[in-house]
C-alpha atoms as a printed R data frame, in Angstrom:
    type eleno elety resid chain resno       x       y       z
1   ATOM     1    CA   GLU     A     1   0.048   0.010  -0.399
2   ATOM     2    CA   HIS     A     2   1.361   3.337  -0.681
3   ATOM     3    CA   ALA     A     3   0.786   5.937   1.966
4   ATOM     4    CA   PRO     A     4  -0.611   9.853   1.211
5   ATOM     5    CA   PRO     A     5   2.791  12.345   1.069
6   ATOM     6    CA   LYS     A     6   4.737  13.326   4.416
7   ATOM     7    CA   ASP     A     7   2.375  16.539   3.902
8   ATOM     8    CA   PRO     A     8  -1.116  15.450   4.301
9   ATOM     9    CA   PRO     A     9  -3.089  15.746   1.189
10  ATOM    10    CA   VAL     A    10  -5.964  18.662   1.165
11  ATOM    11    CA   VAL     A    11  -9.455  17.761   0.668
12  ATOM    12    CA   ALA     A    12 -11.930  19.907  -0.164
13  ATOM    13    CA   LEU     A    13 -15.696  19.870   1.210
14  ATOM    14    CA   VAL     A    14 -18.487  21.719  -0.253
15  ATOM    15    CA   PHE     A    15 -21.737  22.501   1.242
16  ATOM    16    CA   TYR     A    16 -24.384  24.444   0.788
17  ATOM    17    CA   ARG     A    17 -24.066  27.953   2.496
18  ATOM    18    CA   ALA     A    18 -27.703  27.685   4.048
19  ATOM    19    CA   LEU     A    19 -25.631  24.924   6.229
20  ATOM    20    CA   ASN     A    20 -23.016  27.793   7.941
21  ATOM    21    CA   GLN     A    21 -25.710  31.031   7.992
22  ATOM    22    CA   SER     A    22 -27.855  28.629  10.040
23  ATOM    23    CA   GLY     A    23 -25.725  27.063  12.168
24  ATOM    24    CA   ASP     A    24 -27.273  23.675  10.677
25  ATOM    25    CA   THR     A    25 -23.304  22.232  10.526
26  ATOM    26    CA   ALA     A    26 -23.347  18.597  12.775
27  ATOM    27    CA   PRO     A    27 -22.669  16.436   9.647
28  ATOM    28    CA   VAL     A    28 -20.090  18.807   8.089
29  ATOM    29    CA   ASP     A    29 -18.685  19.380  11.223
30  ATOM    30    CA   GLY     A    30 -18.420  15.555  11.590
31  ATOM    31    CA   MET     A    31 -16.292  15.212   8.989
32  ATOM    32    CA   ILE     A    32 -13.922  17.734   9.032
33  ATOM    33    CA   LYS     A    33 -13.144  15.322  12.146
34  ATOM    34    CA   ALA     A    34 -13.107  12.789  10.309
35  ATOM    35    CA   LEU     A    35 -10.390  13.902   7.562
36  ATOM    36    CA   MET     A    36  -8.382  14.969  10.414
37  ATOM    37    CA   ALA     A    37  -8.670  11.634  12.207
38  ATOM    38    CA   LYS     A    38  -7.355  10.155   9.007
39  ATOM    39    CA   GLY     A    39  -3.905  12.251   8.377
40  ATOM    40    CA   LEU     A    40  -6.501  14.612   5.745
41  ATOM    41    CA   ALA     A    41  -6.127  18.054   5.528
42  ATOM    42    CA   PRO     A    42 -10.091  19.967   5.273
43  ATOM    43    CA   LEU     A    43 -10.516  22.690   3.573
44  ATOM    44    CA   PRO     A    44 -13.898  23.860   4.007
45  ATOM    45    CA   ILE     A    45 -15.714  25.452   1.190
46  ATOM    46    CA   PHE     A    46 -19.244  26.805   1.466
47  ATOM    47    CA   VAL     A    47 -21.348  27.633  -1.842
48  ATOM    48    CA   ALA     A    48 -24.851  29.652  -3.133
49  ATOM    49    CA   SER     A    49 -24.845  26.772  -5.651
50  ATOM    50    CA   LEU     A    50 -22.461  24.774  -8.129
51  ATOM    51    CA   LYS     A    51 -24.222  26.851 -10.977
52  ATOM    52    CA   ASP     A    52 -23.617  30.315  -9.369
53  ATOM    53    CA   GLY     A    53 -20.988  31.995 -11.183
54  ATOM    54    CA   PHE     A    54 -19.629  34.029  -8.180
55  ATOM    55    CA   SER     A    55 -19.419  30.211  -6.247
56  ATOM    56    CA   ALA     A    56 -17.941  28.565  -9.141
57  ATOM    57    CA   GLU     A    57 -15.480  31.412  -9.008
58  ATOM    58    CA   ILE     A    58 -14.479  31.627  -5.674
59  ATOM    59    CA   THR     A    59 -14.226  27.016  -5.692
60  ATOM    60    CA   SER     A    60 -12.013  26.688  -8.730
61  ATOM    61    CA   ALA     A    61  -9.222  29.538  -7.031
62  ATOM    62    CA   LEU     A    62  -9.495  27.830  -3.969
63  ATOM    63    CA   LEU     A    63  -8.898  24.317  -5.671
64  ATOM    64    CA   LYS     A    64  -5.914  25.211  -7.352
65  ATOM    65    CA   ASP     A    65  -4.731  27.487  -4.698
66  ATOM    66    CA   PHE     A    66  -4.584  24.960  -1.968
67  ATOM    67    CA   ASP     A    67  -3.591  22.285  -3.872
68  ATOM    68    CA   VAL     A    68  -6.518  19.904  -3.423
69  ATOM    69    CA   LYS     A    69  -5.720  16.482  -4.047
70  ATOM    70    CA   VAL     A    70  -9.592  15.284  -3.156
71  ATOM    71    CA   ILE     A    71 -13.621  16.799  -3.783
72  ATOM    72    CA   LEU     A    72 -15.749  16.184  -0.983
73  ATOM    73    CA   ASN     A    73 -19.399  17.144  -2.100
74  ATOM    74    CA   MET     A    74 -22.422  17.158  -0.217
75  ATOM    75    CA   THR     A    75 -24.222  20.084  -2.459
76  ATOM    76    CA   SER     A    76 -27.220  18.297  -4.736
77  ATOM    77    CA   PHE     A    77 -28.250  17.728  -8.074
78  ATOM    78    CA   ALA     A    78 -25.686  18.219 -11.449
79  ATOM    79    CA   VAL     A    79 -24.000  20.872 -12.663
80  ATOM    80    CA   SER     A    80 -24.318  19.191 -16.365
81  ATOM    81    CA   ASP     A    81 -27.387  19.210 -17.933
82  ATOM    82    CA   PRO     A    82 -30.045  16.060 -17.562
83  ATOM    83    CA   ALA     A    83 -32.189  16.914 -20.472
84  ATOM    84    CA   THR     A    84 -29.736  16.617 -22.828
85  ATOM    85    CA   ALA     A    85 -26.904  13.681 -24.335
86  ATOM    86    CA   ARG     A    86 -24.718  15.861 -26.317
87  ATOM    87    CA   ALA     A    87 -21.200  16.083 -25.401
88  ATOM    88    CA   GLU     A    88 -21.473  19.961 -24.818
89  ATOM    89    CA   ALA     A    89 -23.764  20.056 -22.011
90  ATOM    90    CA   VAL     A    90 -21.450  17.358 -19.564
91  ATOM    91    CA   SER     A    91 -19.575  20.466 -17.208
92  ATOM    92    CA   PRO     A    92 -17.706  19.463 -14.377
93  ATOM    93    CA   GLY     A    93 -17.720  22.735 -12.847
94  ATOM    94    CA   PRO     A    94 -16.243  24.662 -10.907
95  ATOM    95    CA   PHE     A    95 -14.775  21.158 -10.049
96  ATOM    96    CA   GLY     A    96 -12.760  20.588 -13.630
97  ATOM    97    CA   ALA     A    97 -10.337  23.540 -12.161
98  ATOM    98    CA   ILE     A    98  -8.180  20.777 -10.926
99  ATOM    99    CA   ASN     A    99  -7.555  16.854 -12.107
100 ATOM   100    CA   ALA     A   100  -9.070  15.543  -8.839
101 ATOM   101    CA   PRO     A   101 -12.192  12.582  -8.301
102 ATOM   102    CA   VAL     A   102 -15.290  14.318  -6.945
103 ATOM   103    CA   ILE     A   103 -16.490  12.107  -4.553
104 ATOM   104    CA   GLN     A   104 -20.263  12.464  -3.725
105 ATOM   105    CA   VAL     A   105 -21.347  12.706  -0.149
106 ATOM   106    CA   MET     A   106 -25.009  12.855   1.283
107 ATOM   107    CA   LEU     A   107 -27.316  14.195   3.511
108 ATOM   108    CA   ALA     A   108 -30.654  12.452   3.650
109 ATOM   109    CA   SER     A   109 -33.732  14.085   4.012
110 ATOM   110    CA   ASN     A   110 -35.019  11.149   6.343
111 ATOM   111    CA   THR     A   111 -34.263  10.604  10.281
112 ATOM   112    CA   MET     A   112 -31.796   8.292  11.050
113 ATOM   113    CA   GLU     A   113 -34.377   5.699  12.936
114 ATOM   114    CA   ASN     A   114 -35.980   5.590   9.694
115 ATOM   115    CA   TRP     A   115 -33.045   5.242   7.482
116 ATOM   116    CA   GLN     A   116 -32.306   2.275   9.704
117 ATOM   117    CA   ASP     A   117 -35.186   0.741  10.212
118 ATOM   118    CA   GLY     A   118 -36.336   0.669   6.324
119 ATOM   119    CA   THR     A   119 -34.518  -1.694   3.794
120 ATOM   120    CA   ALA     A   120 -34.713   0.718   0.749
121 ATOM   121    CA   GLY     A   121 -31.496   3.085   1.805
122 ATOM   122    CA   LEU     A   122 -32.035   6.499   0.951
123 ATOM   123    CA   ASN     A   123 -35.371   7.067  -0.554
124 ATOM   124    CA   PRO     A   124 -36.616   8.205  -3.736
125 ATOM   125    CA   ARG     A   125 -35.944  12.078  -3.617
126 ATOM   126    CA   ASP     A   126 -32.580  11.396  -2.218
127 ATOM   127    CA   LEU     A   127 -31.628   8.907  -4.939
128 ATOM   128    CA   ALA     A   128 -32.590  11.691  -7.505
129 ATOM   129    CA   MET     A   129 -30.920  14.296  -5.898
130 ATOM   130    CA   HIS     A   130 -27.645  13.341  -4.206
131 ATOM   131    CA   VAL     A   131 -27.157   9.677  -6.612
132 ATOM   132    CA   VAL     A   132 -28.333  10.007  -9.876
133 ATOM   133    CA   LEU     A   133 -28.370  13.671 -11.298
134 ATOM   134    CA   PRO     A   134 -24.450  13.613  -9.115
135 ATOM   135    CA   GLU     A   135 -24.009  11.210 -11.531
136 ATOM   136    CA   LEU     A   136 -24.213  13.172 -14.711
137 ATOM   137    CA   ASP     A   137 -20.970  14.885 -13.992
138 ATOM   138    CA   GLY     A   138 -18.779  11.350 -12.990
139 ATOM   139    CA   ARG     A   139 -19.021  11.833  -9.173
140 ATOM   140    CA   ILE     A   140 -17.942   8.645  -7.149
141 ATOM   141    CA   ILE     A   141 -21.421   7.789  -4.872
142 ATOM   142    CA   SER     A   142 -20.159   7.228  -0.999
143 ATOM   143    CA   ARG     A   143 -22.152   7.074   1.819
144 ATOM   144    CA   ALA     A   144 -25.289   9.400   3.985
145 ATOM   145    CA   VAL     A   145 -23.106  10.407   6.483
146 ATOM   146    CA   GLY     A   146 -26.043  12.893   7.764
147 ATOM   147    CA   PHE     A   147 -30.317  12.450   8.869
148 ATOM   148    CA   LYS     A   148 -32.413  14.905   9.433
149 ATOM   149    CA   ALA     A   149 -32.833  14.939  13.358
150 ATOM   150    CA   PRO     A   150 -36.391  15.346  15.081
151 ATOM   151    CA   PRO     A   151 -37.737  18.300  15.311
152 ATOM   152    CA   ARG     A   152 -37.202  20.872  18.406
153 ATOM   153    CA   ARG     A   153 -38.602  23.861  19.799
154 ATOM   154    CA   ASP     A   154 -36.331  26.485  19.618
155 ATOM   155    CA   GLU     A   155 -36.261  29.493  22.759
156 ATOM   156    CA   LEU     A   156 -35.541  31.778  21.175
157 ATOM   157    CA   THR     A   157 -37.686  31.774  18.722
158 ATOM   158    CA   GLN     A   158 -40.517  29.278  20.426
159 ATOM   159    CA   ALA     A   159 -41.221  27.596  16.893
160 ATOM   160    CA   MET     A   160 -40.405  24.179  15.772
161 ATOM   161    CA   VAL     A   161 -37.204  23.370  14.116
162 ATOM   162    CA   THR     A   162 -35.352  20.726  12.369
163 ATOM   163    CA   GLY     A   163 -31.740  20.190  11.458
164 ATOM   164    CA   TYR     A   164 -29.138  17.541  10.448
165 ATOM   165    CA   GLN     A   165 -27.777  14.577  12.762
166 ATOM   166    CA   CYS     A   166 -24.208  13.208  12.195
167 ATOM   167    CA   HIS     A   167 -23.540   9.400  11.474
168 ATOM   168    CA   GLU     A   168 -19.280   9.472  12.545
169 ATOM   169    CA   GLU     A   169 -19.275   6.174  11.667
170 ATOM   170    CA   ARG     A   170 -20.121   6.790   8.401
171 ATOM   171    CA   CYS     A   171 -18.525   9.823   8.269
172 ATOM   172    CA   ALA     A   172 -15.522   8.005   9.358
173 ATOM   173    CA   PHE     A   173 -15.904   5.484   5.930
174 ATOM   174    CA   VAL     A   174 -15.901   8.750   3.887
175 ATOM   175    CA   ALA     A   175 -12.724   9.973   5.214
176 ATOM   176    CA   GLN     A   176 -10.952   6.655   5.016
177 ATOM   177    CA   LEU     A   177 -12.486   6.773   1.247
178 ATOM   178    CA   ALA     A   178 -11.038  10.064   0.447
179 ATOM   179    CA   ARG     A   179  -7.355   8.713   2.308
180 ATOM   180    CA   ASN     A   180  -7.617   5.221   0.009
181 ATOM   181    CA   TRP     A   181  -8.254   8.181  -3.420
182 ATOM   182    CA   ALA     A   182  -5.538  10.526  -2.019
183 ATOM   183    CA   SER     A   183  -3.347   7.359  -1.733
184 ATOM   184    CA   LEU     A   184  -3.800   6.059  -5.310
185 ATOM   185    CA   GLY     A   185  -3.442  10.098  -6.554
186 ATOM   186    CA   ALA     A   186   0.311  10.020  -5.253
187 ATOM   187    CA   THR     A   187   0.898   6.232  -6.704
188 ATOM   188    CA   PRO     A   188   3.028   5.952  -9.449
189 ATOM   189    CA   ARG     A   189   1.081   5.114 -12.336
190 ATOM   190    CA   ALA     A   190   3.283   1.378 -13.472
191 ATOM   191    CA   ASP     A   191   2.257   0.607  -9.893
192 ATOM   192    CA   LYS     A   192  -1.158   0.491  -9.955
193 ATOM   193    CA   ARG     A   193  -3.457  -2.439 -10.448
194 ATOM   194    CA   LEU     A   194  -6.340  -1.913 -12.410
195 ATOM   195    CA   GLY     A   195  -9.182  -4.290 -13.381
196 ATOM   196    CA   VAL     A   196 -11.565  -4.396 -15.909
197 ATOM   197    CA   ILE     A   197 -15.064  -6.110 -15.495
198 ATOM   198    CA   MET     A   198 -16.899  -6.951 -18.097
199 ATOM   199    CA   ALA     A   199 -20.637  -9.134 -18.844
200 ATOM   200    CA   ASN     A   200 -21.560 -12.948 -19.190
201 ATOM   201    CA   TYR     A   201 -24.449 -13.030 -19.317
202 ATOM   202    CA   PRO     A   202 -26.243 -15.286 -20.374
203 ATOM   203    CA   ASN     A   203 -23.802 -17.866 -18.869
204 ATOM   204    CA   LYS     A   204 -22.106 -19.069 -22.153
205 ATOM   205    CA   ASP     A   205 -18.901 -18.410 -23.740
206 ATOM   206    CA   SER     A   206 -20.496 -16.562 -27.075
207 ATOM   207    CA   ARG     A   207 -22.141 -13.896 -24.431
208 ATOM   208    CA   LEU     A   208 -18.128 -12.972 -22.852
209 ATOM   209    CA   ALA     A   209 -17.479  -9.381 -22.876
210 ATOM   210    CA   ASN     A   210 -21.921  -9.189 -24.198
211 ATOM   211    CA   GLY     A   211 -22.965  -6.123 -24.709
212 ATOM   212    CA   VAL     A   212 -25.877  -5.529 -27.670
213 ATOM   213    CA   GLY     A   213 -24.877  -3.560 -30.557
214 ATOM   214    CA   LEU     A   214 -21.268  -2.781 -29.259
215 ATOM   215    CA   ASP     A   215 -18.212  -4.371 -30.170
216 ATOM   216    CA   THR     A   216 -16.984  -4.797 -26.332
217 ATOM   217    CA   PRO     A   217 -14.275  -6.832 -26.950
218 ATOM   218    CA   GLU     A   218 -12.676  -4.249 -29.626
219 ATOM   219    CA   SER     A   219 -13.340  -1.529 -27.660
220 ATOM   220    CA   THR     A   220 -11.929  -2.821 -23.930
221 ATOM   221    CA   ALA     A   221  -8.484  -3.647 -26.100
222 ATOM   222    CA   HIS     A   222  -8.540   0.345 -27.498
223 ATOM   223    CA   VAL     A   223  -8.748   1.151 -23.775
224 ATOM   224    CA   LEU     A   224  -5.871  -1.062 -22.807
225 ATOM   225    CA   ASN     A   225  -3.777  -0.157 -25.102
226 ATOM   226    CA   HIS     A   226  -4.769   3.930 -24.444
227 ATOM   227    CA   LEU     A   227  -3.440   2.832 -20.385
228 ATOM   228    CA   ALA     A   228  -0.387   1.378 -21.852
229 ATOM   229    CA   ALA     A   229   0.451   4.672 -23.242
230 ATOM   230    CA   GLU     A   230  -0.476   6.420 -20.652
231 ATOM   231    CA   GLY     A   231   2.278   4.679 -18.285
232 ATOM   232    CA   TYR     A   232  -0.011   2.152 -16.700
233 ATOM   233    CA   ASP     A   233   1.535  -1.674 -16.891
234 ATOM   234    CA   VAL     A   234  -0.914  -3.866 -19.020
235 ATOM   235    CA   THR     A   235   2.233  -6.184 -20.395
236 ATOM   236    CA   GLY     A   236   1.146  -8.905 -22.535
237 ATOM   237    CA   ALA     A   237  -2.419  -7.184 -22.957
238 ATOM   238    CA   PRO     A   238  -3.630  -8.033 -25.896
239 ATOM   239    CA   ALA     A   239  -3.771  -6.441 -29.556
240 ATOM   240    CA   ASP     A   240  -7.327  -6.625 -30.464
241 ATOM   241    CA   GLY     A   241 -11.026  -7.878 -29.416
242 ATOM   242    CA   ARG     A   242  -9.951 -11.582 -31.060
243 ATOM   243    CA   GLY     A   243  -6.952 -11.547 -28.850
244 ATOM   244    CA   LEU     A   244  -8.797 -10.801 -25.336
245 ATOM   245    CA   ILE     A   245 -11.401 -13.362 -26.159
246 ATOM   246    CA   ASP     A   246  -9.183 -16.232 -26.812
247 ATOM   247    CA   ARG     A   247  -6.955 -15.160 -23.899
248 ATOM   248    CA   MET     A   248 -10.134 -15.060 -21.505
249 ATOM   249    CA   LEU     A   249 -11.083 -18.513 -22.935
250 ATOM   250    CA   THR     A   250  -8.211 -20.329 -21.349
251 ATOM   251    CA   ALA     A   251  -9.226 -19.568 -17.959
252 ATOM   252    CA   PRO     A   252 -12.438 -20.601 -16.367
253 ATOM   253    CA   THR     A   253 -15.468 -19.071 -18.251
254 ATOM   254    CA   ASN     A   254 -18.970 -19.145 -16.436
255 ATOM   255    CA   SER     A   255 -20.234 -21.638 -19.277
256 ATOM   256    CA   GLY     A   256 -22.120 -24.714 -17.734
257 ATOM   257    CA   LEU     A   257 -22.008 -23.228 -14.414
258 ATOM   258    CA   VAL     A   258 -25.974 -24.183 -12.692
259 ATOM   259    CA   PRO     A   259 -26.372 -22.099  -9.735
260 ATOM   260    CA   SER     A   260 -27.109 -24.328  -6.288
261 ATOM   261    CA   CYS     A   261 -30.672 -24.594  -5.172
């Protein structure tokens, strides 16, 4: 395992300004503590929105100035336009200022008790806001680290207010994930071990690397060639799709395997 650099890698934690304005920062504070416990240097950044021009400009500048290695994003939705598949509609937003992985960190709208008692995980609204749409920007989905706390009466205003409560164990998980990505970023390309997973369904040798309407074996061979050109160790990689399939057939396959009842 390659340890992170001697200087603590800087990890940006991007969250909504409204949380800071309302003092509802328990999950943010929990993530900061968890990152520090893993030997990382957290850089909290609050924004009105990633699509807000001023917020985006400030965020981009901070990411570059502090040489951020990993980005943890607590904001919702996507910067890219989900209504079109055009390449020009895909945008990294302010995160495109640096070459760093962006990990999506969720704040759930249900209580921790409801989440623990349920079997579906996040509710449909949270899945759309924090998983489905952020994936359009290529973000890495992690965990929900905050849940809605039960309402309480505010003594000053005599109003019922609600906020987030922190899930410390899941904060620690995300912090370790950030550390792993920082470590991977500091690892020379030739030392990185990559895996390519391809479909094999139905379980027939004729369906190895199956993709309807796609030449998956040839595409995979192209990927391997590009990896070699970028300095990754893919010694002995097949030159084309036919060679890839021939190589796979020399090893055990799923053909003839019947699941046990």
